[in-house]
Short mmCIF file of C-alpha atoms and ligand atoms in Angstrom, two decimals:
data_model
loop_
_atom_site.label_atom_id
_atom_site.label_comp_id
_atom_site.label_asym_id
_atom_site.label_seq_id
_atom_site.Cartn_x
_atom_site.Cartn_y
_atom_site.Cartn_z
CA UNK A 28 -114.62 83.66 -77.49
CA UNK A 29 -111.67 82.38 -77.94
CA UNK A 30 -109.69 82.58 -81.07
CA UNK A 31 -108.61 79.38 -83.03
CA UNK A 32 -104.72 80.26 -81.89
CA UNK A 33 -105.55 80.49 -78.59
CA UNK A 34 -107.56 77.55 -78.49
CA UNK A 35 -105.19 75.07 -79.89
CA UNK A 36 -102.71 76.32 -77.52
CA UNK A 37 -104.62 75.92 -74.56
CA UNK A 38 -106.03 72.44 -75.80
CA UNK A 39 -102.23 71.45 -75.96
CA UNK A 40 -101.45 72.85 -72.43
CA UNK A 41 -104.50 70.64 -71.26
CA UNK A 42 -102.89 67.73 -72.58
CA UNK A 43 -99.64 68.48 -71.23
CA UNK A 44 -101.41 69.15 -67.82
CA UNK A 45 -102.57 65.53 -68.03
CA UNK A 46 -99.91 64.05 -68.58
CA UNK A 47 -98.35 65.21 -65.52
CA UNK A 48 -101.28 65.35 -63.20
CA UNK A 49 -103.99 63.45 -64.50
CA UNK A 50 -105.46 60.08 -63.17
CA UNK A 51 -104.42 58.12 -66.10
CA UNK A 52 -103.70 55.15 -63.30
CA UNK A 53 -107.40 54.27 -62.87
CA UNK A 54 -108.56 50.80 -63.95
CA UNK A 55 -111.20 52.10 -66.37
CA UNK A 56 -108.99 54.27 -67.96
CA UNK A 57 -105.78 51.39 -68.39
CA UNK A 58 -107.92 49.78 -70.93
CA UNK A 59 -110.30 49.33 -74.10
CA UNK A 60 -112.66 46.77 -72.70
CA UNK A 61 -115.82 48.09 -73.75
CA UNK A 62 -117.63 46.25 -70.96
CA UNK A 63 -115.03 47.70 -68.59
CA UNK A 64 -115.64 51.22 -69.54
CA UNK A 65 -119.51 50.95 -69.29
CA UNK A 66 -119.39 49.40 -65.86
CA UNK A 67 -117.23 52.59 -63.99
CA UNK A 68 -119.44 55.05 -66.23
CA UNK A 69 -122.85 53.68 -64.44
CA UNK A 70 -120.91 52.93 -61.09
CA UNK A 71 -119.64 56.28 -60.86
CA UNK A 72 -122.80 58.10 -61.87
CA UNK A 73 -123.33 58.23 -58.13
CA UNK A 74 -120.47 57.09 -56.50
CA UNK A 75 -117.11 57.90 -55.59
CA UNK A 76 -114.04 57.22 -57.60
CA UNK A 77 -112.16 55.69 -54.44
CA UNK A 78 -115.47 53.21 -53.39
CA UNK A 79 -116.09 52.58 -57.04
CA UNK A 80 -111.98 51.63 -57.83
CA UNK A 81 -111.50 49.74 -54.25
CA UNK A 82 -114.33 47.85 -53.83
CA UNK A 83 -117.26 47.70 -56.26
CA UNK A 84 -115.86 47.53 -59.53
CA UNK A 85 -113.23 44.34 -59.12
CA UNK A 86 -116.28 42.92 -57.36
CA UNK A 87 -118.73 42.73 -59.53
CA UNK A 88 -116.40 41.97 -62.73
CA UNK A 89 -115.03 39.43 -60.70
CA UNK A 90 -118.16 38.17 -60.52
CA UNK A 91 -119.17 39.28 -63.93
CA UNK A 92 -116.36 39.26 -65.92
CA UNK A 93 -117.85 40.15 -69.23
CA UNK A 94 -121.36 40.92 -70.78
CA UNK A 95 -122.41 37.63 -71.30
CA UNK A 96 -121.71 36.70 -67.70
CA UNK A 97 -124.04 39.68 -66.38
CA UNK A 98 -126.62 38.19 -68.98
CA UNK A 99 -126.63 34.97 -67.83
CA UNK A 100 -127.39 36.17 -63.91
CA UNK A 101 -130.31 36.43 -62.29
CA UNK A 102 -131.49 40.05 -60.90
CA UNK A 103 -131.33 38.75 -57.18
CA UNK A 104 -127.45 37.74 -58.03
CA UNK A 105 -126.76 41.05 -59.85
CA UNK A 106 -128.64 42.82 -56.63
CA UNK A 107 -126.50 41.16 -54.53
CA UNK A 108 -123.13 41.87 -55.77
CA UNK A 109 -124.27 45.47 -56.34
CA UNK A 110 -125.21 45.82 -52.46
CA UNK A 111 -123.95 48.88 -50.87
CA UNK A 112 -123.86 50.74 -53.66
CA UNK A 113 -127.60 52.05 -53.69
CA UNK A 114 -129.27 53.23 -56.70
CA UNK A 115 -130.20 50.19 -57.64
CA UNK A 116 -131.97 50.71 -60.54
CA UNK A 117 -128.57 51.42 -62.24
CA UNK A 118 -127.59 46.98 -61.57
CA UNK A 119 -130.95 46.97 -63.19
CA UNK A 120 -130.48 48.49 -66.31
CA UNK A 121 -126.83 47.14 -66.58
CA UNK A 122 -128.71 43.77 -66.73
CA UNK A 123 -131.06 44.59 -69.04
CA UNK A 124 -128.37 46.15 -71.30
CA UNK A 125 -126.81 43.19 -71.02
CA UNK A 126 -129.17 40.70 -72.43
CA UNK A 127 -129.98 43.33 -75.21
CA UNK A 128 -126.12 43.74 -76.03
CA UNK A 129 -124.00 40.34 -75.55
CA UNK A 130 -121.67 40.09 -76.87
CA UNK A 131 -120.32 43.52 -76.87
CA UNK A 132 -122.10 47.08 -76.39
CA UNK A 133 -122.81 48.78 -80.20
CA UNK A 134 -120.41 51.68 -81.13
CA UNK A 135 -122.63 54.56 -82.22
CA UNK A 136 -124.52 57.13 -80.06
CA UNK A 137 -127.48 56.50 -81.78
CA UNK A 138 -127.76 52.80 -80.67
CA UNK A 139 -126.60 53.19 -77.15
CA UNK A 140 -128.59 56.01 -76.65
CA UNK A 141 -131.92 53.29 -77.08
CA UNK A 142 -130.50 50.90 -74.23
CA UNK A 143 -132.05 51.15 -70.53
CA UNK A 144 -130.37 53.92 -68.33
CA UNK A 145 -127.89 54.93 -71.24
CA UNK A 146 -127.87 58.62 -71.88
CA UNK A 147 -126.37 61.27 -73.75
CA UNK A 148 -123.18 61.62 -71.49
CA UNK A 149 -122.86 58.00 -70.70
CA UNK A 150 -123.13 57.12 -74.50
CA UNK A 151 -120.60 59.39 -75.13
CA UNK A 152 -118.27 58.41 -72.86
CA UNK A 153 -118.18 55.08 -74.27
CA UNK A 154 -117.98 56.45 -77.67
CA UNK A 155 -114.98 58.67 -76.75
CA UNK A 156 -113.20 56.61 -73.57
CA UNK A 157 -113.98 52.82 -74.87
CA UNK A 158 -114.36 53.30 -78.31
CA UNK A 159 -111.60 56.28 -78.59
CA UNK A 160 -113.86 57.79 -81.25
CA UNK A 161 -113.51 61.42 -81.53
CA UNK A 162 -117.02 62.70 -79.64
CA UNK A 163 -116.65 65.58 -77.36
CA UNK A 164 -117.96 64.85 -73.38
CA UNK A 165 -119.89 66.98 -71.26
CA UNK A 166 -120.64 65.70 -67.42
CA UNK A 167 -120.87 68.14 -64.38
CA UNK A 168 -117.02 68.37 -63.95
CA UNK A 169 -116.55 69.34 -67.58
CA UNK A 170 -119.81 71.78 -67.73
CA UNK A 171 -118.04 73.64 -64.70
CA UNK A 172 -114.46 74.11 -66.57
CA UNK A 173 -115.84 75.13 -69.83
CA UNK A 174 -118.75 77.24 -68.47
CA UNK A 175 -115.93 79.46 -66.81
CA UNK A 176 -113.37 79.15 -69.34
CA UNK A 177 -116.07 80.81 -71.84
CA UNK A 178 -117.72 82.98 -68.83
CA UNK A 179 -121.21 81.36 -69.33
CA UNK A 180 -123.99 82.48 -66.98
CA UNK A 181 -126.06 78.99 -66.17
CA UNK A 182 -125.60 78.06 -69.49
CA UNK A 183 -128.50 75.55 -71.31
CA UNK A 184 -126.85 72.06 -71.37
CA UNK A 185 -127.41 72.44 -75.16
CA UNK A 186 -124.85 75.30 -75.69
CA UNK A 187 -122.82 73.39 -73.12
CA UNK A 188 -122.70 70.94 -75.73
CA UNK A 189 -121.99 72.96 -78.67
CA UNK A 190 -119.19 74.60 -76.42
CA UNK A 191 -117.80 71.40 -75.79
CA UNK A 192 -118.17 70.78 -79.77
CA UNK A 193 -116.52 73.49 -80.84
CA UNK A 194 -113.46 73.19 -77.88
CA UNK A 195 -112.84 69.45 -78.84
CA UNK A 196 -109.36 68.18 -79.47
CA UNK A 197 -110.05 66.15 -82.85
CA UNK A 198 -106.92 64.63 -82.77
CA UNK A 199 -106.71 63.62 -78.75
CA UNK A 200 -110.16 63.46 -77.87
CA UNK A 201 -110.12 60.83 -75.84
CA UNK A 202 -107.30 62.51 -73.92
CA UNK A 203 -108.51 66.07 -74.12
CA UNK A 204 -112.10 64.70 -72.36
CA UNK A 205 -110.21 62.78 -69.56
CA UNK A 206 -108.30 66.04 -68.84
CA UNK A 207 -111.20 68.57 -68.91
CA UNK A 208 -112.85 65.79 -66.09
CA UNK A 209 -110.12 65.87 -64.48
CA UNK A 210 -109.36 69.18 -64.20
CA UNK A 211 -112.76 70.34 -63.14
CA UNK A 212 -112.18 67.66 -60.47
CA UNK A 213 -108.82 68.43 -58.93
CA UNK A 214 -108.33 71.95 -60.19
CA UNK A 215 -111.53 73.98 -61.29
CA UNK A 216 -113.33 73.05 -57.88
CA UNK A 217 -117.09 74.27 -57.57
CA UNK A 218 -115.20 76.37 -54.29
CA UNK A 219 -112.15 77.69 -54.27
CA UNK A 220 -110.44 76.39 -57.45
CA UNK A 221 -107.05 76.49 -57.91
CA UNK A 222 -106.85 78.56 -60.46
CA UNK A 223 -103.11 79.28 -60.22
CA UNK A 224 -102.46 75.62 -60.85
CA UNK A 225 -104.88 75.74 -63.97
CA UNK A 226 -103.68 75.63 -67.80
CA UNK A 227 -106.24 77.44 -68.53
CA UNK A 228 -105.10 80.50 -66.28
CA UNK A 229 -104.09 82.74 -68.61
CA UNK A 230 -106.94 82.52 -71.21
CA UNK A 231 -110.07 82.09 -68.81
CA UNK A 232 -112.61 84.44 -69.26
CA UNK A 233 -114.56 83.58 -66.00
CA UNK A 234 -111.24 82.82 -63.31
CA UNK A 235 -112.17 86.37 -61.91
CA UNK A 236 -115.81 85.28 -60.39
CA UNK A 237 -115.41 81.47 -60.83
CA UNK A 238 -118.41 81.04 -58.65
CA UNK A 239 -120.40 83.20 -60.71
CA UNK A 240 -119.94 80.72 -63.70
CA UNK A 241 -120.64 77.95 -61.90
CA UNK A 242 -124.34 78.01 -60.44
CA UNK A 243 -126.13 75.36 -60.36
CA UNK A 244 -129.56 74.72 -60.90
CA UNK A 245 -131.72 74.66 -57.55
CA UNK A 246 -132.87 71.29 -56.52
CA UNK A 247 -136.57 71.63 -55.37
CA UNK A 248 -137.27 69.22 -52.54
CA UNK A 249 -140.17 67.36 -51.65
CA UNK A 250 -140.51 66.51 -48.21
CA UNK A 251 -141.92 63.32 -47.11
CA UNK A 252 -142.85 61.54 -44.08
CA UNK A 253 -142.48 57.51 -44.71
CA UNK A 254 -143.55 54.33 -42.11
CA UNK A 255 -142.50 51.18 -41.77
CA UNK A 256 -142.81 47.67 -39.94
CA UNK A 257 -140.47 45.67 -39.01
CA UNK A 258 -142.55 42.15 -37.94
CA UNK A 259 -139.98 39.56 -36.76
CA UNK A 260 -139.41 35.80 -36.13
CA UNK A 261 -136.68 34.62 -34.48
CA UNK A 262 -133.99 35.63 -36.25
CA UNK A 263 -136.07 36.30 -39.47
CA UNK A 264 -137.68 39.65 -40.71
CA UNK A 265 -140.12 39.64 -43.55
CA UNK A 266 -139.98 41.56 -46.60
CA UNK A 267 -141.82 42.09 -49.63
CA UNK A 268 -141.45 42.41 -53.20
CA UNK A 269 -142.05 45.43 -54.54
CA UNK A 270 -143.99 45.77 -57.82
CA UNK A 271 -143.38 49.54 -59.00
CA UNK A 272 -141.41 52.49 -59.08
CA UNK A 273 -138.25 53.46 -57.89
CA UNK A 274 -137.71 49.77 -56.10
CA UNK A 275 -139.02 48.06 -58.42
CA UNK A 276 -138.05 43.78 -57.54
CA UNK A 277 -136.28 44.94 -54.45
CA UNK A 278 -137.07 43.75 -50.75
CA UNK A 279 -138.84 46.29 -48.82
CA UNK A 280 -140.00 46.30 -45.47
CA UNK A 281 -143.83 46.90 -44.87
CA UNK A 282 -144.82 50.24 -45.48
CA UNK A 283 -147.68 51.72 -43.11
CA UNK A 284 -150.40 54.06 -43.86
CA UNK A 285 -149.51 56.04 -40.77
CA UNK A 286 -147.83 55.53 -37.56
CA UNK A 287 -148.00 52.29 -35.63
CA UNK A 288 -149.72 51.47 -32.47
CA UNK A 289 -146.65 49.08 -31.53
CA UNK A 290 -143.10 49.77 -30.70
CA UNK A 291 -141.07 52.75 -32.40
CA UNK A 292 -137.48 51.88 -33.16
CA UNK A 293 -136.41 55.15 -34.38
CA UNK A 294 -136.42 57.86 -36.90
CA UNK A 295 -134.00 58.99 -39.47
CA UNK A 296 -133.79 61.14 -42.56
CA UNK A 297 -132.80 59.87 -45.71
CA UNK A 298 -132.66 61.59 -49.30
CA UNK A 299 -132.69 60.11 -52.33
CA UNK A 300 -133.19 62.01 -55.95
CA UNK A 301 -135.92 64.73 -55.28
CA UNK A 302 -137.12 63.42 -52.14
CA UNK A 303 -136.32 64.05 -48.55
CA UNK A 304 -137.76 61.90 -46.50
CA UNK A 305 -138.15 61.31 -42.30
CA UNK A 306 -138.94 57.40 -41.81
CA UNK A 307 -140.86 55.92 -38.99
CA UNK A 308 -139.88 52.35 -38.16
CA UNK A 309 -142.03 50.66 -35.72
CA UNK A 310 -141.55 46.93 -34.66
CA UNK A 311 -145.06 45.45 -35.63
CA UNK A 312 -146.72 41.95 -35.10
CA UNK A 313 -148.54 41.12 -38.23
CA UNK A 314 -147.45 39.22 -41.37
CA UNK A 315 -148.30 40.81 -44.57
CA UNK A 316 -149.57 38.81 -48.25
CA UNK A 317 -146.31 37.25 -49.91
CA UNK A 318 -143.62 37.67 -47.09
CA UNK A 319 -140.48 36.79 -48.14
CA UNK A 320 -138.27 36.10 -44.90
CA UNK A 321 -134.87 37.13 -44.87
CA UNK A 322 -132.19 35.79 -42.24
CA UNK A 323 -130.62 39.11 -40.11
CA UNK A 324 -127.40 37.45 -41.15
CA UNK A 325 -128.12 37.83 -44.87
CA UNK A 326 -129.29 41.53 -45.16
CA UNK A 327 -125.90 42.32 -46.64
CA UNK A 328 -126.35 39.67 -49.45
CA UNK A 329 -130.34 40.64 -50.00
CA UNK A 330 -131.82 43.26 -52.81
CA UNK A 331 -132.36 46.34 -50.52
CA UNK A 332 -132.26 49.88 -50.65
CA UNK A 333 -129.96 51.97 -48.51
CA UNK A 334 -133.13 53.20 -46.79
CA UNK A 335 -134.40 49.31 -46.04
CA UNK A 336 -130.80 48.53 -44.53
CA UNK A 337 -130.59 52.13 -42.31
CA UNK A 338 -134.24 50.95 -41.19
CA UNK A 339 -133.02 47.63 -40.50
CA UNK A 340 -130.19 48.50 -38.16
CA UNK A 341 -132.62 50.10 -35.51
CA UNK A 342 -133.34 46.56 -34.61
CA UNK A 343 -129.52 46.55 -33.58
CA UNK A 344 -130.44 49.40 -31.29
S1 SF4 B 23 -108.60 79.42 -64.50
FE1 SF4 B 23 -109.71 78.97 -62.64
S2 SF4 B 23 -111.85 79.25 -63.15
FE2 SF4 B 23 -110.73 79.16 -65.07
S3 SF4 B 23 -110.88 77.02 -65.70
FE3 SF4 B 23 -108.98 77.24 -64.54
S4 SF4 B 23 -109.49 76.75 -62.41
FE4 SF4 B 23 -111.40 77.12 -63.52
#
């Protein structure tokens, strides 16, 4: 453990790390919009700063510029504007939080913590980056740091939590979380960090084995084997609604009990959450109940999944 001397002088070399290196210059982080803030913090749950600051997030606010915008919106429309960026039950939940929140999102953990897809580190972070209330952060990057500044052995996310309690910068908290992101992010690497570069350096307890203290918890797989059918008209395909799970409202092509007598188009392997799956697309010649038929031109525009659009381009060949 650290001592209360040592802590408050390597919380203050954090700071002063951030203010030289940090990335103070993104969007999200230039203002207090609380709309603003929750948009990047469900855009970047699985997506990359760069893709999330140069194309999806001026998109969509263009689009919706502020809660009661989204609210207004259909699903298809907020599909739409969120194509490309997969996961799509993330637009969903923005929408639903939406018409639960207009005009603005509450300001306690407690209440955000009962809207769709909100959870303890996204509440949080709007509590601490939009709000600027004093609420200490935990996400992967931040688990990493302070797992190897205090030399935890796959620590339980709830002593992460009471680490991150206990190391919180009452005074700069907003601050002190947007460093300890991104330092585990530019600096404390999950290989190889730079530990030289770190203001933490002198007082880590884990910089020795930093790979020791940062081990993460083994996904277990399930394999899959998935089939499709692509059934065509001209320069239509049809799609259906689906009615449950994961893709819940989304377009999906027709899903087939087992492989198809007709054509095969091709095979790939896609992954998405637990699942790793090898998909059989086969061009077919029967229309299903409910089609929906969706112009090649407009697959960009349509509510699909990333594994309905990498189906969809072995018609291209
Ligand atoms: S000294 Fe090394 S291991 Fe420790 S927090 Fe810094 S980068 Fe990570």
């Amino acid at each position: 453990m650290l001592s209360t001397k040592q802590r408050n002088g390597v919380q203050q070399n954090l700071l002063a790390w951030y203010e030289k290196e940090g990335r103070d210059h993104l969007p999200w982080r230039q203002t207090d919009n609380i709309y603003h803030v929750y948009l990047s913090e469900i855009m970047l749950q699985q997506t990359q700063v760069s893709r999330v600051m140069d194309e999806y997030y001026p998109r969509f606010l263009k689009r919706f510029p502020d809660l009661k915008a989204l609210s207004e919106a259909t699903l298809e429309e907020v599909f739409s504007c969120w194509s490309g960026l997969g996961y799509y039950r993330r637009a969903k939940n923005l929408h639903a939080t939406s018409q639960l929140t207009t005009p603005t999102l509450p300001d306690t953990m407690k209440e955000l913590l009962e809207l769709p897809g909100i959870g303890k580190y996204t509440a949080s972070a709007i509590c601490s980056f939009g709000y600027n209330q004093s609420v200490s952060v935990v996400d992967t990057n931040i688990a990493r740091v302070l797992g190897r500044l205090y030399a935890k052995e796959t620590p339980k996310d709830k002593e992460l939590w009471e680490i991150a309690d206990s190391f919180l910068n009452h005074v700069e908290a907003r601050s002190h979380n947007l460093a300890l992101m991104d330092l585990g992010s530019m600096i404390c690497t999950p290989k190889n960090p730079t530990c030289k570069s770190c203001p933490f350096e002198e007082e880590c307890l884990g910089k020795n084995e930093p790979e020791l203290y940062s081990q993460k918890k083994k996904t277990l797989y399930i394999d899959k084997t998935l089939y499709y059918g692509i059934f065509q008209r001209d320069d239509k395909v049809a799609m259906y609604r689906s009615e449950s799970g994961m893709y819940k409202d989304m377009l999906e092509l027709k899903e087939l009990d087992a492989k198809a007598e007709g054509e095969l188009l091709g095979t790939f392997k896609h992954a998405y959450t637990k699942y790793r799956l090898e998909v059989y697309v086969y061009k077919i010649d029967m229309e299903g109940d409910k089609a929906v038929w969706i112009d090649k031109e407009k697959f960009a525009e349509a509510p699909i999944s990333s594994l309905t659009t990498k189906a969809l381009g072995l018609l291209n060949g």
